[in-house]
Amino acid sequence: MDNILPAEIGALARRVIEENAAIGRKLAVAESCTGGLVAAALTEVPGSSAVLDRGFVTYSNEAKIQLLGVSEDVIDTFGAVSIAVAWSMAQGALKKSGADVAVAITGVAGPEGGSDQKPVGTVVFACARRGEDPEATNAELKMFENAITRADVRYQATLVALELLLP
């Protein structure tokens, strides 16, 4: 067995490591619903230690607050699955690491936990770059309606996060 993760994720992770290594760029990830899958995919690639600075698995709201400095007020106001929280997670990962780029993922993987406003398959991503105006940080909500299972949501979210880490 070459890789413990699906081939599509492995191939994309390899590109992320190789392309970032080529330009000397360091990465950090702040994961909630993916539970460390993005960091796991990156560390499957030989040479990843030259690129991945660190990964934060901040599954609980308390972890988001304590490890990434996300404001409790922001979580209370917008909910853990929101543009504001993903943005704050990415900013926190950048501040608490030596990375040049940080990607954050928060979402509803299911099968429970969804609502009318945020159904299962709702995932929010943010990408922050060191030296960039925090207002320029891109955060985006995606709906994975075709994701039938929890694994499907996490798989799709991992692919999107890896894409965001490409230079």
Backbone as CSV, one residue per row, in Angstrom:
resi,resn,N_x,N_y,N_z,CA_x,CA_y,CA_z,C_x,C_y,C_z
1,MET,0.847,-1.185,0.000,0.000,0.000,0.000,0.888,1.243,0.000
2,ASP,0.754,2.060,-1.041,1.570,3.258,-1.180,1.032,4.423,-0.367
3,ASN,-0.279,4.506,-0.243,-0.900,5.665,0.393,-2.173,5.197,1.087
4,ILE,-2.383,5.667,2.313,-3.569,5.226,3.049,-4.834,5.962,2.609
5,LEU,-4.675,7.000,1.813,-5.813,7.807,1.366,-6.122,7.540,-0.104
6,PRO,-7.321,7.916,-0.575,-7.681,7.697,-1.979,-6.678,8.330,-2.946
7,ALA,-6.536,7.711,-4.101,-5.536,8.131,-5.096,-5.675,9.599,-5.493
8,GLU,-6.908,10.078,-5.673,-7.110,11.473,-6.092,-6.571,12.446,-5.033
9,ILE,-6.798,12.132,-3.779,-6.286,12.977,-2.694,-4.762,12.880,-2.637
10,GLY,-4.230,11.670,-2.769,-2.782,11.480,-2.740,-2.066,12.236,-3.846
11,ALA,-2.620,12.177,-5.055,-2.001,12.857,-6.195,-2.023,14.375,-6.012
12,LEU,-3.122,14.898,-5.511,-3.233,16.339,-5.293,-2.309,16.783,-4.162
13,ALA,-2.218,15.998,-3.105,-1.309,16.324,-1.995,0.141,16.352,-2.481
14,ARG,0.497,15.402,-3.351,1.856,15.377,-3.910,2.138,16.675,-4.678
15,ARG,1.172,17.111,-5.493,1.333,18.378,-6.227,1.508,19.550,-5.258
16,VAL,0.695,19.574,-4.203,0.787,20.664,-3.220,2.186,20.712,-2.617
17,ILE,2.696,19.559,-2.193,4.031,19.520,-1.577,5.105,19.909,-2.592
18,GLU,5.082,19.302,-3.767,6.120,19.569,-4.763,6.118,21.021,-5.223
19,GLU,4.937,21.569,-5.516,4.863,22.941,-6.036,5.204,23.977,-4.972
20,ASN,4.825,23.718,-3.718,5.184,24.660,-2.651,6.657,24.534,-2.282
21,ALA,7.195,23.325,-2.308,8.627,23.125,-2.026,9.465,23.879,-3.062
22,ALA,9.013,23.847,-4.311,9.756,24.491,-5.396,9.881,25.999,-5.205
23,ILE,8.934,26.608,-4.501,8.995,28.063,-4.282,9.317,28.406,-2.826
24,GLY,9.640,27.375,-2.023,10.043,27.606,-0.631,8.929,28.098,0.271
25,ARG,7.706,27.693,-0.032,6.552,28.173,0.731,6.146,27.163,1.797
26,LYS,5.900,27.655,3.016,5.451,26.833,4.147,3.941,26.957,4.312
27,LEU,3.310,25.845,4.739,1.862,25.779,4.871,1.427,25.411,6.277
28,ALA,0.221,25.842,6.633,-0.449,25.405,7.859,-1.905,25.135,7.506
29,VAL,-2.509,24.199,8.223,-3.926,23.911,8.033,-4.632,23.950,9.380
30,ALA,-5.848,24.484,9.367,-6.706,24.514,10.548,-7.970,23.769,10.155
31,GLU,-8.147,22.563,10.707,-9.221,21.686,10.270,-10.240,21.447,11.371
32,SER,-11.490,21.456,10.970,-12.556,21.049,11.866,-13.209,19.795,11.298
33,CYS,-14.131,19.925,10.352,-14.882,18.752,9.880,-14.014,17.710,9.178
34,THR,-12.852,18.105,8.680,-11.970,17.135,8.025,-11.096,16.387,9.031
35,GLY,-11.074,16.830,10.264,-10.423,16.090,11.343,-8.978,15.700,11.114
36,GLY,-8.232,16.477,10.364,-6.824,16.174,10.137,-6.543,15.472,8.817
37,LEU,-7.565,15.261,8.005,-7.347,14.574,6.719,-6.427,15.346,5.788
38,VAL,-6.506,16.659,5.795,-5.647,17.452,4.903,-4.192,17.293,5.343
39,ALA,-3.939,17.430,6.637,-2.576,17.240,7.147,-2.105,15.810,6.896
40,ALA,-2.987,14.835,7.070,-2.624,13.437,6.819,-2.238,13.238,5.360
41,ALA,-3.003,13.828,4.451,-2.700,13.699,3.024,-1.343,14.307,2.698
42,LEU,-1.077,15.476,3.255,0.201,16.148,2.983,1.376,15.353,3.541
43,THR,1.212,14.784,4.724,2.329,14.066,5.341,2.542,12.676,4.762
44,GLU,1.654,12.210,3.883,1.880,10.975,3.134,2.985,11.169,2.094
45,VAL,3.259,12.425,1.732,4.203,12.732,0.656,5.615,12.883,1.219
46,PRO,6.563,12.114,0.682,7.948,12.290,1.117,8.405,13.730,0.882
47,GLY,9.106,14.296,1.843,9.567,15.678,1.729,8.585,16.694,2.261
48,SER,7.449,16.218,2.798,6.420,17.151,3.281,6.901,17.994,4.460
49,SER,7.886,17.501,5.207,8.361,18.270,6.371,8.998,19.593,5.954
50,ALA,9.422,19.712,4.702,9.978,20.976,4.214,8.878,21.986,3.898
51,VAL,7.616,21.522,3.837,6.516,22.393,3.415,5.468,22.585,4.516
52,LEU,5.028,21.498,5.130,3.971,21.606,6.148,4.579,22.031,7.480
53,ASP,4.242,23.233,7.920,4.738,23.728,9.204,3.963,23.079,10.346
54,ARG,2.624,23.098,10.257,1.799,22.468,11.293,0.344,22.395,10.879
55,GLY,-0.354,21.520,11.586,-1.785,21.384,11.390,-2.494,21.481,12.720
56,PHE,-3.603,22.156,12.722,-4.444,22.288,13.915,-5.746,21.540,13.642
57,VAL,-6.073,20.578,14.496,-7.384,19.941,14.404,-8.209,20.552,15.530
58,THR,-9.065,21.481,15.158,-9.855,22.243,16.138,-11.319,21.875,15.937
59,TYR,-11.650,20.687,16.396,-12.985,20.135,16.175,-14.031,20.835,17.042
60,SER,-13.671,21.111,18.280,-14.624,21.768,19.193,-14.497,23.288,19.094
61,ASN,-15.539,23.974,19.526,-15.470,25.436,19.588,-14.378,25.879,20.544
62,GLU,-14.220,25.150,21.654,-13.181,25.491,22.635,-11.801,25.425,21.995
63,ALA,-11.569,24.419,21.164,-10.271,24.295,20.494,-10.051,25.460,19.533
64,LYS,-11.099,25.855,18.822,-10.984,26.993,17.900,-10.592,28.252,18.682
65,ILE,-11.193,28.423,19.843,-10.926,29.590,20.687,-9.511,29.512,21.270
66,GLN,-9.178,28.369,21.902,-7.902,28.237,22.610,-6.690,28.146,21.686
67,LEU,-6.785,27.351,20.632,-5.618,27.119,19.778,-5.458,28.144,18.663
68,LEU,-6.563,28.689,18.173,-6.488,29.597,17.026,-6.880,31.026,17.352
69,GLY,-7.375,31.251,18.556,-7.753,32.610,18.940,-9.047,33.101,18.309
70,VAL,-9.902,32.171,17.882,-11.203,32.578,17.340,-12.026,33.162,18.490
71,SER,-12.668,34.271,18.251,-13.465,34.941,19.279,-14.724,34.129,19.599
72,GLU,-14.980,33.957,20.883,-16.205,33.274,21.320,-17.438,34.022,20.797
73,ASP,-17.344,35.360,20.758,-18.457,36.177,20.251,-18.745,35.882,18.789
74,VAL,-17.696,35.668,18.004,-17.868,35.360,16.579,-18.573,34.020,16.422
75,ILE,-18.163,33.030,17.215,-18.809,31.713,17.162,-20.268,31.829,17.588
76,ASP,-20.517,32.555,18.684,-21.890,32.711,19.181,-22.775,33.442,18.172
77,THR,-22.210,34.435,17.504,-22.986,35.255,16.574,-23.255,34.540,15.252
78,PHE,-22.220,33.935,14.683,-22.334,33.392,13.324,-22.398,31.860,13.267
79,GLY,-22.007,31.202,14.348,-21.952,29.746,14.355,-20.591,29.255,13.899
80,ALA,-20.233,28.032,14.324,-18.915,27.484,13.998,-18.739,27.282,12.495
81,VAL,-19.839,27.014,11.798,-19.777,26.827,10.341,-20.213,28.145,9.705
82,SER,-19.233,29.030,9.523,-19.524,30.360,8.978,-18.265,30.934,8.341
83,ILE,-18.492,31.903,7.468,-17.379,32.621,6.833,-16.512,33.279,7.909
84,ALA,-17.155,33.892,8.906,-16.415,34.606,9.948,-15.509,33.668,10.733
85,VAL,-15.994,32.482,11.063,-15.182,31.539,11.837,-14.063,30.965,10.973
86,ALA,-14.357,30.597,9.735,-13.301,30.074,8.851,-12.212,31.127,8.657
87,TRP,-12.621,32.379,8.436,-11.671,33.484,8.277,-10.790,33.599,9.524
88,SER,-11.424,33.558,10.702,-10.679,33.672,11.965,-9.747,32.485,12.176
89,MET,-10.195,31.290,11.801,-9.350,30.097,11.917,-8.099,30.229,11.046
90,ALA,-8.269,30.691,9.815,-7.128,30.850,8.906,-6.166,31.910,9.435
91,GLN,-6.710,33.023,9.906,-5.853,34.073,10.473,-5.099,33.558,11.694
92,GLY,-5.805,32.801,12.563,-5.177,32.246,13.760,-4.083,31.253,13.426
93,ALA,-4.317,30.406,12.433,-3.305,29.424,12.028,-2.058,30.121,11.501
94,LEU,-2.260,31.213,10.786,-1.124,31.984,10.274,-0.343,32.608,11.434
95,LYS,-1.067,33.207,12.379,-0.427,33.864,13.538,0.330,32.882,14.416
96,LYS,-0.209,31.663,14.561,0.367,30.695,15.499,1.307,29.711,14.812
97,SER,1.775,30.052,13.614,2.675,29.160,12.887,3.748,29.980,12.176
98,GLY,4.648,29.263,11.541,5.659,29.903,10.708,5.295,29.799,9.240
99,ALA,4.022,29.542,8.957,3.585,29.309,7.579,3.425,30.611,6.797
100,ASP,3.545,30.466,5.490,3.288,31.570,4.566,1.822,31.605,4.152
101,VAL,1.203,30.420,4.160,-0.195,30.281,3.748,-0.893,29.344,4.719
102,ALA,-2.111,29.710,5.120,-2.911,28.843,5.999,-4.292,28.674,5.396
103,VAL,-4.768,27.430,5.417,-6.119,27.131,4.962,-6.914,26.599,6.141
104,ALA,-8.161,27.051,6.262,-9.056,26.597,7.329,-10.287,25.957,6.706
105,ILE,-10.801,24.928,7.393,-11.982,24.193,6.939,-12.905,23.989,8.131
106,THR,-14.175,24.364,7.997,-15.175,24.091,9.023,-16.492,23.775,8.319
107,GLY,-17.195,22.757,8.808,-18.414,22.393,8.101,-19.273,21.394,8.839
108,VAL,-20.343,20.982,8.172,-21.291,20.010,8.711,-21.145,18.735,7.877
109,ALA,-20.439,17.742,8.440,-20.181,16.505,7.707,-21.350,15.522,7.809
110,GLY,-22.163,15.663,8.855,-23.338,14.807,9.011,-23.005,13.484,9.681
111,PRO,-23.942,12.577,9.761,-25.297,12.717,9.218,-26.176,13.636,10.064
112,GLU,-25.782,13.906,11.330,-26.547,14.856,12.155,-25.875,16.221,12.091
113,GLY,-26.507,17.188,12.765,-25.892,18.498,12.939,-26.299,19.535,11.912
114,GLY,-26.993,19.120,10.874,-27.418,20.086,9.876,-28.648,20.857,10.321
115,SER,-28.899,21.963,9.629,-30.102,22.767,9.889,-30.623,23.253,8.545
116,ASP,-31.750,23.952,8.553,-32.278,24.507,7.299,-31.291,25.504,6.690
117,GLN,-30.657,26.303,7.551,-29.701,27.306,7.065,-28.368,26.677,6.671
118,LYS,-27.967,25.640,7.416,-26.680,24.991,7.171,-26.887,23.483,7.131
119,PRO,-27.378,22.982,5.994,-27.626,21.540,5.897,-26.319,20.740,5.860
120,VAL,-26.432,19.443,6.110,-25.278,18.558,5.970,-24.687,18.786,4.580
121,GLY,-23.371,18.883,4.515,-22.694,19.163,3.249,-22.271,20.612,3.111
122,THR,-22.624,21.454,4.094,-22.189,22.853,4.102,-20.772,22.894,4.668
123,VAL,-19.833,23.397,3.891,-18.445,23.504,4.350,-17.922,24.879,3.955
124,VAL,-17.203,25.504,4.895,-16.638,26.828,4.646,-15.117,26.724,4.681
125,PHE,-14.484,27.375,3.708,-13.033,27.362,3.563,-12.514,28.794,3.622
126,ALA,-11.301,28.962,4.149,-10.643,30.265,4.104,-9.163,30.040,3.851
127,CYS,-8.567,30.959,3.120,-7.140,30.884,2.804,-6.506,32.233,3.114
128,ALA,-5.554,32.226,4.048,-4.875,33.459,4.454,-3.399,33.377,4.068
129,ARG,-2.850,34.508,3.657,-1.440,34.574,3.259,-0.698,35.583,4.114
130,ARG,0.492,35.192,4.576,1.308,36.084,5.400,1.650,37.344,4.605
131,GLY,1.518,38.481,5.273,1.850,39.750,4.637,0.702,40.351,3.843
132,GLU,-0.373,39.592,3.702,-1.539,40.068,2.956,-2.479,40.785,3.929
133,ASP,-3.145,41.804,3.450,-4.160,42.475,4.259,-5.200,41.424,4.669
134,PRO,-5.461,41.275,5.988,-6.450,40.278,6.418,-7.806,40.425,5.718
135,GLU,-8.136,41.640,5.307,-9.403,41.855,4.596,-9.407,41.141,3.241
136,ALA,-8.219,40.858,2.711,-8.101,40.197,1.409,-8.213,38.669,1.526
137,THR,-8.241,38.168,2.767,-8.355,36.724,2.964,-9.643,36.210,2.335
138,ASN,-9.495,35.239,1.477,-10.642,34.667,0.769,-11.315,33.621,1.652
139,ALA,-12.615,33.763,1.854,-13.401,32.746,2.569,-14.621,32.447,1.713
140,GLU,-14.950,31.167,1.618,-16.019,30.758,0.714,-16.813,29.598,1.292
141,LEU,-18.131,29.688,1.192,-19.018,28.619,1.624,-19.355,27.754,0.422
142,LYS,-19.209,26.447,0.585,-19.562,25.507,-0.485,-20.609,24.528,0.028
143,MET,-21.471,24.120,-0.878,-22.490,23.121,-0.561,-22.182,21.853,-1.346
144,PHE,-21.918,20.787,-0.638,-21.677,19.506,-1.296,-22.976,18.701,-1.241
145,GLU,-23.953,19.107,-2.068,-25.269,18.463,-2.042,-25.209,17.012,-2.496
146,ASN,-24.264,16.694,-3.371,-24.166,15.341,-3.903,-23.411,14.394,-2.967
147,ALA,-22.879,14.946,-1.887,-22.171,14.123,-0.914,-23.223,13.397,-0.076
148,ILE,-23.287,12.096,-0.231,-24.332,11.294,0.411,-23.979,10.976,1.859
149,THR,-22.719,10.696,2.113,-22.297,10.252,3.447,-21.327,11.246,4.071
150,ARG,-21.071,11.052,5.338,-20.071,11.820,6.068,-18.713,11.729,5.358
151,ALA,-18.363,10.516,4.932,-17.094,10.311,4.230,-17.043,11.116,2.938
152,ASP,-18.173,11.198,2.224,-18.224,11.974,0.980,-17.942,13.453,1.249
153,VAL,-18.566,13.990,2.289,-18.378,15.408,2.624,-16.916,15.659,2.968
154,ARG,-16.337,14.805,3.782,-14.947,14.983,4.207,-13.980,14.823,3.029
155,TYR,-14.284,13.893,2.136,-13.471,13.674,0.943,-13.470,14.926,0.064
156,GLN,-14.675,15.438,-0.241,-14.796,16.632,-1.089,-14.122,17.843,-0.433
157,ALA,-14.308,17.998,0.867,-13.712,19.132,1.582,-12.189,19.053,1.560
158,THR,-11.651,17.851,1.681,-10.194,17.674,1.646,-9.645,18.072,0.275
159,LEU,-10.325,17.676,-0.778,-9.884,18.060,-2.131,-9.887,19.576,-2.315
160,VAL,-10.947,20.235,-1.862,-11.028,21.696,-2.005,-9.904,22.366,-1.219
161,ALA,-9.667,21.911,0.003,-8.615,22.500,0.830,-7.244,22.323,0.180
162,LEU,-6.979,21.146,-0.363,-5.697,20.912,-1.036,-5.548,21.828,-2.248
163,GLU,-6.626,22.005,-3.010,-6.591,22.930,-4.158,-6.198,24.337,-3.714
164,LEU,-6.745,24.766,-2.573,-6.456,26.102,-2.058,-4.981,26.269,-1.657
165,LEU,-4.320,25.152,-1.387,-2.913,25.203,-0.976,-1.943,25.196,-2.161
166,LEU,-2.462,25.021,-3.366,-1.582,25.091,-4.543,-1.132,26.535,-4.759
167,PRO,0.118,26.730,-5.162,0.588,28.107,-5.413,-0.148,28.764,-6.579
